[in-house]
Coordinates of C-alpha atoms in Angstrom, one line a residue:
Chain A
X14 CA -10.9 -20.7 -4.4
X15 CA -10.5 -19.4 -7.9
X16 CA -11.5 -22.2 -10.2
X17 CA -10.3 -20.9 -13.6
X18 CA -6.8 -21.6 -14.7
X19 CA -3.7 -19.4 -14.7
X20 CA -2.6 -17.8 -17.9
X21 CA 0.7 -19.6 -17.5
X22 CA -0.3 -23.3 -17.5
X23 CA 3.1 -24.4 -16.1
X24 CA 2.3 -22.4 -13.0
X25 CA -1.0 -24.4 -12.6
X26 CA 1.0 -27.6 -13.0
X27 CA 3.5 -26.6 -10.3
X28 CA 0.7 -25.7 -7.8
X29 CA -1.0 -29.0 -8.6
X30 CA 2.2 -30.9 -8.1
X31 CA 2.6 -29.2 -4.7
X32 CA -0.9 -30.3 -3.7
X33 CA -0.2 -33.8 -4.8
X34 CA 3.0 -34.0 -2.8
X35 CA 1.1 -32.8 0.3
X36 CA -1.6 -35.3 -0.3
X37 CA 0.9 -38.1 -0.8
X38 CA 2.8 -37.2 2.4
X39 CA -0.5 -37.0 4.3
X40 CA -1.6 -40.4 3.0
X41 CA 1.6 -42.0 4.1
X42 CA 1.5 -40.4 7.5
X43 CA -2.1 -41.8 8.0
X44 CA -0.9 -45.2 6.9
X45 CA 2.2 -45.0 9.2
X46 CA 0.0 -44.4 12.3
X47 CA -2.2 -47.3 11.3
X48 CA 0.7 -49.6 10.9
X49 CA 2.5 -48.4 14.1
X50 CA -0.7 -49.3 16.1
X51 CA -1.2 -52.5 14.3
X52 CA 2.4 -53.5 15.1
X53 CA 1.8 -52.6 18.7
X54 CA -1.4 -54.5 19.3
X55 CA 0.1 -57.6 17.6
X56 CA 3.4 -57.2 19.4
X57 CA 5.1 -57.4 16.0
X58 CA 8.6 -55.9 16.0
X59 CA 9.0 -56.5 12.2
X60 CA 6.1 -54.2 11.4
X61 CA 7.5 -51.7 14.0
X62 CA 10.9 -51.8 12.3
X63 CA 9.3 -51.1 8.9
X64 CA 7.5 -48.1 10.5
X65 CA 10.8 -46.7 11.7
X66 CA 12.3 -47.1 8.2
X67 CA 9.3 -45.6 6.5
X68 CA 9.5 -42.5 8.7
X69 CA 12.8 -41.6 6.8
X70 CA 10.8 -41.5 3.5
X71 CA 8.3 -39.1 5.2
X72 CA 11.1 -36.9 6.3
X73 CA 12.3 -36.8 2.7
X74 CA 8.9 -35.9 1.4
X75 CA 8.9 -32.9 3.8
X76 CA 12.2 -31.7 2.2
X77 CA 10.7 -32.2 -1.3
X78 CA 7.7 -30.2 -0.4
X79 CA 9.8 -27.4 1.1
X80 CA 11.9 -27.3 -2.1
X81 CA 8.8 -27.2 -4.4
X82 CA 7.2 -24.5 -2.3
X83 CA 10.4 -22.4 -2.1
X84 CA 10.9 -22.7 -5.8
X85 CA 7.3 -21.6 -6.4
X86 CA 7.7 -18.6 -4.1
X87 CA 10.9 -17.6 -5.8
X88 CA 9.9 -18.2 -9.5
X89 CA 6.2 -17.4 -9.6
X90 CA 5.7 -14.9 -6.7
X91 CA 2.3 -16.3 -5.9
X92 CA -0.5 -14.0 -4.7
X93 CA -3.7 -14.3 -2.7
X94 CA -5.2 -17.8 -2.6
X95 CA -2.1 -19.2 -4.4
X96 CA 0.2 -17.6 -1.9
X97 CA -1.8 -18.9 1.1
X98 CA -1.8 -22.4 -0.4
X99 CA 2.0 -22.4 -0.8
X100 CA 2.6 -21.0 2.7
X101 CA 0.1 -23.5 4.1
X102 CA 1.8 -26.4 2.3
X103 CA 5.1 -25.6 4.0
X104 CA 3.4 -25.6 7.4
X105 CA 1.3 -28.6 6.7
X106 CA 4.4 -30.6 5.7
X107 CA 6.0 -29.6 8.9
X108 CA 3.0 -30.9 10.9
X109 CA 2.9 -34.1 8.9
X110 CA 6.6 -34.7 9.6
X111 CA 6.0 -34.4 13.3
X112 CA 3.1 -36.8 13.1
X113 CA 5.4 -39.3 11.4
X114 CA 7.9 -38.9 14.2
X115 CA 5.2 -39.7 16.8
X116 CA 4.3 -42.9 14.9
X117 CA 7.9 -43.8 14.8
X118 CA 8.1 -43.3 18.5
X119 CA 5.2 -45.7 19.0
X120 CA 7.0 -48.2 16.8
X121 CA 10.2 -47.9 18.8
X122 CA 8.2 -48.5 22.0
X123 CA 6.6 -51.5 20.3
X124 CA 10.1 -53.0 19.7
X125 CA 10.9 -52.4 23.4
X126 CA 7.6 -53.8 24.6
X127 CA 7.9 -56.9 22.4
X128 CA 10.2 -58.3 25.1
X129 CA 7.6 -57.8 27.8
X130 CA 4.0 -59.1 28.0
X131 CA 1.6 -56.8 26.2
X132 CA -1.6 -56.1 28.2
X133 CA -4.2 -57.3 25.7
X134 CA -7.0 -55.4 27.3
X135 CA -5.2 -52.2 26.2
X136 CA -5.4 -53.0 22.5
X137 CA -9.0 -52.1 22.0
X138 CA -8.6 -48.7 23.7
X139 CA -5.4 -47.8 21.8
X140 CA -7.0 -48.9 18.5
X141 CA -10.0 -46.9 19.3
X142 CA -8.2 -43.6 19.9
X143 CA -5.9 -44.3 17.0
X144 CA -8.9 -44.8 14.7
X145 CA -10.3 -41.5 15.7
X146 CA -7.1 -39.8 14.9
X147 CA -6.6 -41.6 11.6
X148 CA -10.1 -40.4 10.6
X149 CA -9.1 -36.9 11.5
X150 CA -6.0 -37.2 9.2
X151 CA -8.1 -38.6 6.4
X152 CA -10.6 -35.8 6.9
X153 CA -8.0 -33.0 6.8
X154 CA -6.4 -34.4 3.6
X155 CA -9.8 -34.5 1.9
X156 CA -10.5 -30.9 3.2
X157 CA -7.2 -29.8 1.9
X158 CA -7.9 -31.2 -1.6
X159 CA -11.3 -29.5 -1.7
X160 CA -10.1 -26.3 0.2
X161 CA -13.2 -27.0 2.4
X162 CA -13.2 -24.8 5.5
X163 CA -16.4 -26.4 6.9
X164 CA -14.9 -29.8 7.0
X165 CA -11.8 -28.3 8.5
X166 CA -13.8 -26.8 11.4
X167 CA -15.6 -30.0 11.9
X168 CA -12.3 -31.8 12.3
X169 CA -11.0 -29.2 14.8
X170 CA -14.2 -29.9 16.8
X171 CA -13.5 -33.6 16.7
X172 CA -10.2 -33.2 18.6
X173 CA -12.3 -32.8 21.8
X174 CA -13.4 -36.4 21.6
X175 CA -9.7 -37.5 21.2
X176 CA -8.8 -35.4 24.2
X177 CA -11.6 -36.9 26.3
X178 CA -10.7 -40.4 25.4
X179 CA -7.0 -39.7 26.1
X180 CA -7.9 -38.4 29.5
X181 CA -10.0 -41.5 30.3
X182 CA -7.2 -43.8 29.1
X183 CA -4.7 -41.9 31.2
X184 CA -6.8 -42.6 34.3
X185 CA -7.3 -46.2 33.3
X186 CA -3.5 -46.8 32.9
X187 CA -2.9 -45.2 36.3
X188 CA -5.2 -47.8 37.9
X189 CA -3.1 -50.6 36.4
X190 CA 0.0 -49.1 37.8
X191 CA -1.7 -48.8 41.2
X192 CA -2.8 -52.4 41.0
X193 CA 0.6 -53.8 40.5
X194 CA 3.8 -51.7 40.5
X195 CA 5.4 -54.3 38.2
X196 CA 3.1 -52.8 35.5
X197 CA 4.7 -49.4 35.8
X198 CA 7.3 -49.7 33.1
X199 CA 4.9 -51.1 30.5
X200 CA 2.2 -48.7 31.5
X201 CA 4.5 -45.7 31.2
X202 CA 5.2 -46.8 27.7
X203 CA 1.4 -47.0 27.1
X204 CA 1.1 -43.5 28.5
X205 CA 3.6 -42.2 26.0
X206 CA 2.0 -44.1 23.2
X207 CA -1.5 -42.6 23.8
X208 CA 0.1 -39.2 24.3
X209 CA 1.8 -39.6 20.9
X210 CA -1.6 -40.5 19.3
X211 CA -3.2 -37.5 21.0
X212 CA -0.5 -35.2 19.8
X213 CA -0.9 -36.5 16.2
X214 CA -4.6 -35.4 16.6
X215 CA -3.4 -32.0 17.7
X216 CA -1.2 -31.7 14.6
X217 CA -4.2 -32.7 12.5
X218 CA -6.1 -29.8 13.9
X219 CA -3.2 -27.5 13.1
X220 CA -3.5 -28.7 9.5
X221 CA -7.2 -28.1 9.6
X222 CA -6.5 -24.5 10.8
X223 CA -4.2 -24.0 7.8
X224 CA -6.9 -25.3 5.5
X225 CA -9.3 -22.8 7.0
X226 CA -6.8 -20.0 6.3
X227 CA -6.2 -21.1 2.7
X228 CA -10.0 -21.3 2.1
X229 CA -11.1 -18.2 3.9
X230 CA -8.1 -15.9 3.8
X231 CA -8.3 -15.2 7.6
X232 CA -6.8 -17.1 10.5
X233 CA -9.0 -19.6 12.3
X234 CA -9.9 -17.9 15.5
X235 CA -12.7 -19.8 17.3
X236 CA -10.2 -21.4 19.7
X237 CA -9.5 -25.0 20.3
X238 CA -11.8 -27.2 22.3
X239 CA -9.4 -28.4 25.0
X240 CA -10.5 -31.5 26.7
X241 CA -7.2 -33.0 27.7
X242 CA -7.4 -32.7 31.4
X243 CA -4.5 -35.0 32.3
X244 CA -2.4 -32.0 33.5
X245 CA -4.9 -31.6 36.3
X246 CA -4.9 -35.2 37.4
X247 CA -3.2 -36.0 40.7
Chain B
X4 CA -5.4 -13.5 20.8
X5 CA -2.6 -11.2 19.6
X6 CA -3.5 -8.9 16.7
X7 CA -0.9 -7.3 14.5
X8 CA -1.4 -4.0 12.8
X9 CA 0.9 -3.5 9.8
X10 CA 0.3 0.2 9.5
X11 CA -0.1 1.3 13.0
X12 CA -1.2 4.8 12.1
X13 CA -4.2 3.5 10.1
X14 CA -6.4 4.5 12.9
X15 CA -9.4 6.2 11.3
X16 CA -8.9 9.1 13.7
X17 CA -5.4 9.9 12.4
X18 CA -5.6 8.8 8.8
X19 CA -6.3 11.9 6.7
X20 CA -7.5 11.8 3.1
X21 CA -5.5 14.2 0.9
X22 CA -7.7 13.6 -2.1
X23 CA -11.3 12.6 -2.0
X24 CA -12.6 11.3 -5.3
X25 CA -16.3 10.8 -5.6
X26 CA -18.6 9.6 -8.4
X27 CA -15.9 10.3 -11.0
X28 CA -16.7 9.1 -14.5
X29 CA -14.6 9.9 -17.6
X30 CA -15.6 9.5 -21.2
X31 CA -13.6 9.9 -24.3
X32 CA -16.4 10.8 -26.8
X33 CA -18.8 7.9 -26.5
X34 CA -16.4 5.6 -24.8
X35 CA -16.7 5.4 -21.0
X36 CA -13.2 5.0 -19.6
X37 CA -14.0 5.3 -15.9
X38 CA -17.3 4.6 -14.3
X39 CA -18.4 6.1 -11.0
X40 CA -15.1 6.0 -9.1
X41 CA -15.0 6.8 -5.4
X42 CA -11.6 6.6 -3.7
X43 CA -9.9 8.4 -0.8
X44 CA -6.2 9.0 -1.3
X45 CA -4.5 9.1 2.1
X46 CA -2.1 11.8 3.0
X47 CA 1.6 10.8 3.2
X48 CA 0.9 7.3 2.0
X49 CA 1.6 5.5 -1.3
X50 CA -1.5 4.5 -3.2
X51 CA -0.9 2.1 -6.1
X52 CA -3.3 1.8 -9.0
X53 CA -3.2 -1.6 -10.7
X54 CA -5.2 -3.4 -13.4
X55 CA -4.9 -4.7 -16.9
X56 CA -4.1 -2.4 -19.8
X57 CA -7.1 -0.2 -20.7
X58 CA -8.7 -0.6 -17.3
X59 CA -8.6 3.2 -16.7
X60 CA -5.9 3.5 -14.1
X61 CA -3.8 6.0 -16.1
X62 CA -6.9 7.9 -17.0
X63 CA -7.7 8.1 -13.3
X64 CA -4.2 9.3 -12.5
X65 CA -4.4 12.0 -15.2
X66 CA -7.7 13.3 -13.7
X67 CA -5.9 14.2 -10.5
X68 CA -3.9 17.0 -12.1
X69 CA -6.3 17.6 -14.9
X70 CA -4.0 16.3 -17.6
X71 CA -7.1 15.0 -19.4
X72 CA -8.1 18.7 -20.0
X73 CA -5.6 18.5 -22.9
X74 CA -7.7 15.9 -24.7
X75 CA -10.6 17.6 -26.5
X76 CA -13.0 14.6 -26.5
X77 CA -12.5 13.8 -22.8
X78 CA -15.3 14.6 -20.4
X79 CA -14.9 14.3 -16.6
X80 CA -17.8 14.3 -14.3
X81 CA -18.0 13.9 -10.5
X82 CA -15.8 15.6 -7.9
X83 CA -12.1 15.4 -6.9
X84 CA -11.3 17.3 -3.8
X85 CA -7.7 18.2 -3.0
X86 CA -7.5 19.3 0.6
X87 CA -11.2 19.9 0.5
X88 CA -11.2 22.1 -2.7
X89 CA -12.7 20.9 -5.9
X90 CA -9.9 20.8 -8.5
X91 CA -12.5 21.0 -11.4
X92 CA -14.1 24.2 -10.0
X93 CA -14.1 26.9 -12.7
X94 CA -11.9 29.3 -10.7
X95 CA -9.1 26.8 -10.3
X96 CA -5.9 27.8 -12.0
X97 CA -4.6 24.6 -13.6
X98 CA -1.0 25.8 -13.4
X99 CA -1.3 26.2 -9.7
X100 CA -3.0 22.8 -9.4
X101 CA -0.1 21.2 -11.3
X102 CA 2.4 22.8 -9.0
X103 CA 0.7 21.2 -6.1
X104 CA 0.2 17.9 -8.0
X105 CA 3.4 16.9 -9.8
X106 CA 3.8 14.1 -12.2
X107 CA 6.5 11.6 -13.2
X108 CA 6.0 9.7 -16.5
X109 CA 6.8 6.3 -17.7
X110 CA 9.7 7.3 -19.9
X111 CA 12.2 9.7 -18.3
X112 CA 11.7 13.0 -20.0
X113 CA 14.3 15.5 -18.9
X114 CA 14.5 18.8 -20.8
X115 CA 17.4 19.0 -23.2
X116 CA 19.1 21.3 -20.7
X117 CA 21.7 21.0 -18.0
X118 CA 20.9 19.1 -14.8
X119 CA 20.7 22.3 -13.0
X120 CA 18.4 24.0 -15.4
X121 CA 16.1 21.0 -15.5
X122 CA 15.3 21.6 -11.9
X123 CA 15.6 25.4 -11.8
X124 CA 13.2 25.9 -14.7
X125 CA 10.0 25.1 -12.8
X126 CA 11.2 26.9 -9.7
X127 CA 11.8 30.1 -11.8
X128 CA 8.6 30.0 -13.8
X129 CA 6.6 29.6 -10.6
X130 CA 8.7 32.3 -8.9
X131 CA 9.6 30.1 -6.0
X132 CA 13.1 31.5 -5.5
X133 CA 13.9 35.1 -4.7
X134 CA 17.6 35.0 -5.7
X135 CA 20.3 32.8 -7.1
X136 CA 21.4 31.6 -3.7
X137 CA 17.9 30.4 -2.9
X138 CA 17.6 28.8 -6.4
X139 CA 20.9 26.9 -5.8
X140 CA 19.7 25.7 -2.5
X141 CA 16.4 24.4 -4.0
X142 CA 18.2 22.6 -6.8
X143 CA 20.6 21.0 -4.4
X144 CA 17.9 20.0 -1.9
X145 CA 15.7 18.5 -4.7
X146 CA 18.6 16.5 -6.0
X147 CA 19.4 15.3 -2.5
X148 CA 15.8 14.3 -1.8
X149 CA 15.7 12.5 -5.2
X150 CA 18.8 10.5 -4.2
X151 CA 20.8 11.9 -7.2
X152 CA 22.9 14.7 -5.7
X153 CA 26.0 12.6 -4.8
X154 CA 26.1 11.1 -8.3
X155 CA 25.9 14.4 -10.2
X156 CA 27.2 17.1 -7.7
X157 CA 30.3 17.8 -9.8
X158 CA 28.6 18.0 -13.2
X159 CA 25.4 20.0 -12.7
X160 CA 26.1 21.8 -16.0
X161 CA 26.0 18.6 -18.2
X162 CA 22.9 17.8 -20.1
X163 CA 20.2 15.9 -18.2
X164 CA 19.8 13.7 -21.2
X165 CA 23.4 12.4 -20.8
X166 CA 22.5 10.6 -17.6
X167 CA 21.5 6.9 -17.4
X168 CA 17.8 6.0 -17.6
X169 CA 17.5 5.5 -13.8
X170 CA 19.4 8.8 -13.1
X171 CA 17.1 10.6 -15.7
X172 CA 14.1 9.3 -13.9
X173 CA 15.4 10.5 -10.5
X174 CA 16.2 13.8 -12.2
X175 CA 12.5 14.0 -13.2
X176 CA 11.5 13.2 -9.7
X177 CA 13.9 16.0 -8.4
X178 CA 12.3 18.3 -11.0
X179 CA 8.8 17.4 -9.7
X180 CA 9.7 17.9 -6.0
X181 CA 11.6 21.2 -6.6
X182 CA 8.3 23.1 -6.9
X183 CA 7.2 21.8 -3.5
X184 CA 4.2 19.7 -4.6
X185 CA 1.9 18.1 -2.1
X186 CA 1.1 15.1 -4.3
X187 CA 3.3 13.2 -6.8
X188 CA 1.7 11.2 -9.5
X189 CA 3.8 8.5 -11.0
X190 CA 2.8 6.7 -14.2
X191 CA 4.8 3.5 -14.4
X192 CA 8.0 5.3 -13.4
X193 CA 10.1 2.1 -13.5
X194 CA 8.9 0.4 -16.6
X195 CA 11.9 1.6 -18.7
X196 CA 14.4 0.9 -16.0
X197 CA 16.6 -2.1 -15.0
X198 CA 16.1 -3.8 -11.6
X199 CA 18.8 -1.9 -9.8
X200 CA 17.5 1.5 -11.0
X201 CA 14.0 0.3 -10.2
X202 CA 15.1 -0.6 -6.6
X203 CA 16.6 2.9 -6.2
X204 CA 13.3 4.5 -7.3
X205 CA 11.3 2.3 -5.0
X206 CA 13.6 3.2 -2.1
X207 CA 13.1 6.8 -3.0
X208 CA 9.3 6.5 -3.1
X209 CA 9.5 5.0 0.4
X210 CA 11.5 8.1 1.6
X211 CA 9.4 10.6 -0.3
X212 CA 6.1 9.6 1.3
X213 CA 7.2 11.3 4.5
X214 CA 6.8 14.6 2.7
X215 CA 4.5 13.9 -0.1
X216 CA 1.3 11.9 -1.0
X217 CA 2.2 9.5 -3.8
X218 CA -0.1 7.8 -6.3
X219 CA 1.6 5.3 -8.6
X220 CA 0.3 3.4 -11.6
X221 CA 2.2 0.2 -12.1
X222 CA 1.9 -2.9 -14.2
X223 CA 4.1 -4.8 -11.8
X224 CA 2.0 -6.2 -9.0
X225 CA 5.2 -7.0 -7.1
X226 CA 6.1 -3.4 -7.3
X227 CA 2.7 -2.3 -6.1
X228 CA 3.1 -4.8 -3.2
X229 CA 6.6 -3.6 -2.4
X230 CA 6.0 0.2 -2.5
X231 CA 2.4 1.0 -1.6
X232 CA 0.4 1.2 1.6
X233 CA -2.9 1.1 -0.3
X234 CA -3.9 -0.5 -3.5
X235 CA -6.8 0.1 -5.9
X236 CA -7.6 -2.4 -8.5
X237 CA -9.3 -1.2 -11.7
X238 CA -11.0 -3.4 -14.3
X239 CA -12.8 -2.2 -17.4
X240 CA -13.3 1.3 -16.0
X241 CA -14.6 0.1 -12.6
X242 CA -12.8 0.5 -9.3
X243 CA -13.2 -3.1 -8.3
X244 CA -11.5 -3.1 -5.0
X245 CA -9.4 -0.8 -2.8
X246 CA -7.7 -1.5 0.5
X247 CA -4.6 -1.9 2.4
X248 CA -1.9 -3.4 0.2
X249 CA -1.0 -6.1 2.7
X250 CA -4.6 -7.3 2.8
X251 CA -5.4 -7.0 -0.9
X252 CA -2.5 -9.1 -2.0
X253 CA -3.1 -11.9 0.6
X254 CA -6.8 -12.0 0.8
X255 CA -8.7 -9.9 -1.9
X256 CA -12.5 -9.6 -1.5
X257 CA -13.5 -9.6 -5.1
X258 CA -13.1 -12.6 -7.5
X259 CA -11.9 -10.3 -10.2
X260 CA -9.1 -8.9 -8.0
X261 CA -8.2 -12.5 -7.1
X262 CA -8.1 -13.6 -10.7
X263 CA -5.9 -10.6 -11.7
X264 CA -3.3 -10.7 -9.0
X265 CA -3.0 -14.5 -9.2
X266 CA -2.4 -14.3 -12.9
X267 CA -5.7 -15.7 -14.2
X268 CA -6.9 -12.8 -16.4
X269 CA -4.8 -10.8 -18.9

């Protein structure tokens, strides 16, 4: 990254604003996942409704970022690292918006599940996979702020742990279904919930790849660790 | 993994250097304007030279057709090979060199003559047409290639200076290509033109590279990005970085290039 300032200081301000908008959107998405899971494990439909509402604000932030980035492209014609940062911001905002949608989906399922009996033994597992993913989100936001490709790579590697935990939770939930078919409805919701969390982790790695591109100027090519084996489970 | 190649013919086996510049330094008296430049200029491609004022890009351009010979205090060392021949060799006829390496300047400079004569003049002094019919054909073909013929076909006898700025510049390009050069040097050809005339020249550059090797000096980085295949960045007499335009503007290797193209140094 080039540290010295642009000759046109307003241009610096506009790029800094875009960075701040991405950081704010990311912070809110991280918070949204945390609240969605908190609402789930406490069977709290009020928290879940608040999560559904907050997702609208996140959608709006994506539109704001798109507008700021498009305006920068049109008015400043950014080059090199600046250009990569603006293009990456557009893509990161798109990933964050999807992550918000997944949290909203968890919240909607929480509202549905609040009429059924929550299986308390699931809470620790769901909180555990959620914490891993929240830490990935926090990590990528920090890496974006610092344009740190090393941290970005480290986060991409962490997705493997999420996938492994997801696979083991998938198996665990299957056993509850086998034990008692009356669990199938609830357990299917749990399957979708952990899948949503796992997908949020995938989007965090997408963001990490964008950060790598911004920092290094070349696409991330090492390939994803891929430890989600649920598609092979019979 | 899918890889994309922007310029598919950039295969080293097929890319051919029209001009090979090696260890070129230029001094005006005690002042070193260019320092040890090495650059291959690829045949039938557009090479853009960019850099802040005084970086040596115009001096470099002027070396390629020995325009610097006209400046008494200017001393050029190193070698510039055009199709393998050293253009600074003592036996080189500079007039012949300048026929092979045409030039278009910043400010359109048509002769105060008719449109026809502007183009016919060079053709006649170089003896490139055997009769009036052939001369007419060359004039028309040059105007067609410069994208000007349709606009002036019915008034070839009016003065070149009566045309608009953009038309005058295209007339100068027609004049340059009438004598069948191999290389066209352009020194900020659009800096005096409005955006529409600029777009027409840029479109023309794109068409001309099929026949000619083009080297363009421009202050507009956007223009360099739009028209060129290769870009060379000069700074304080050094050639800091050269490479494919698409790579140089998205991921430059040198911090000085990065600073310049992102607007951090003047």
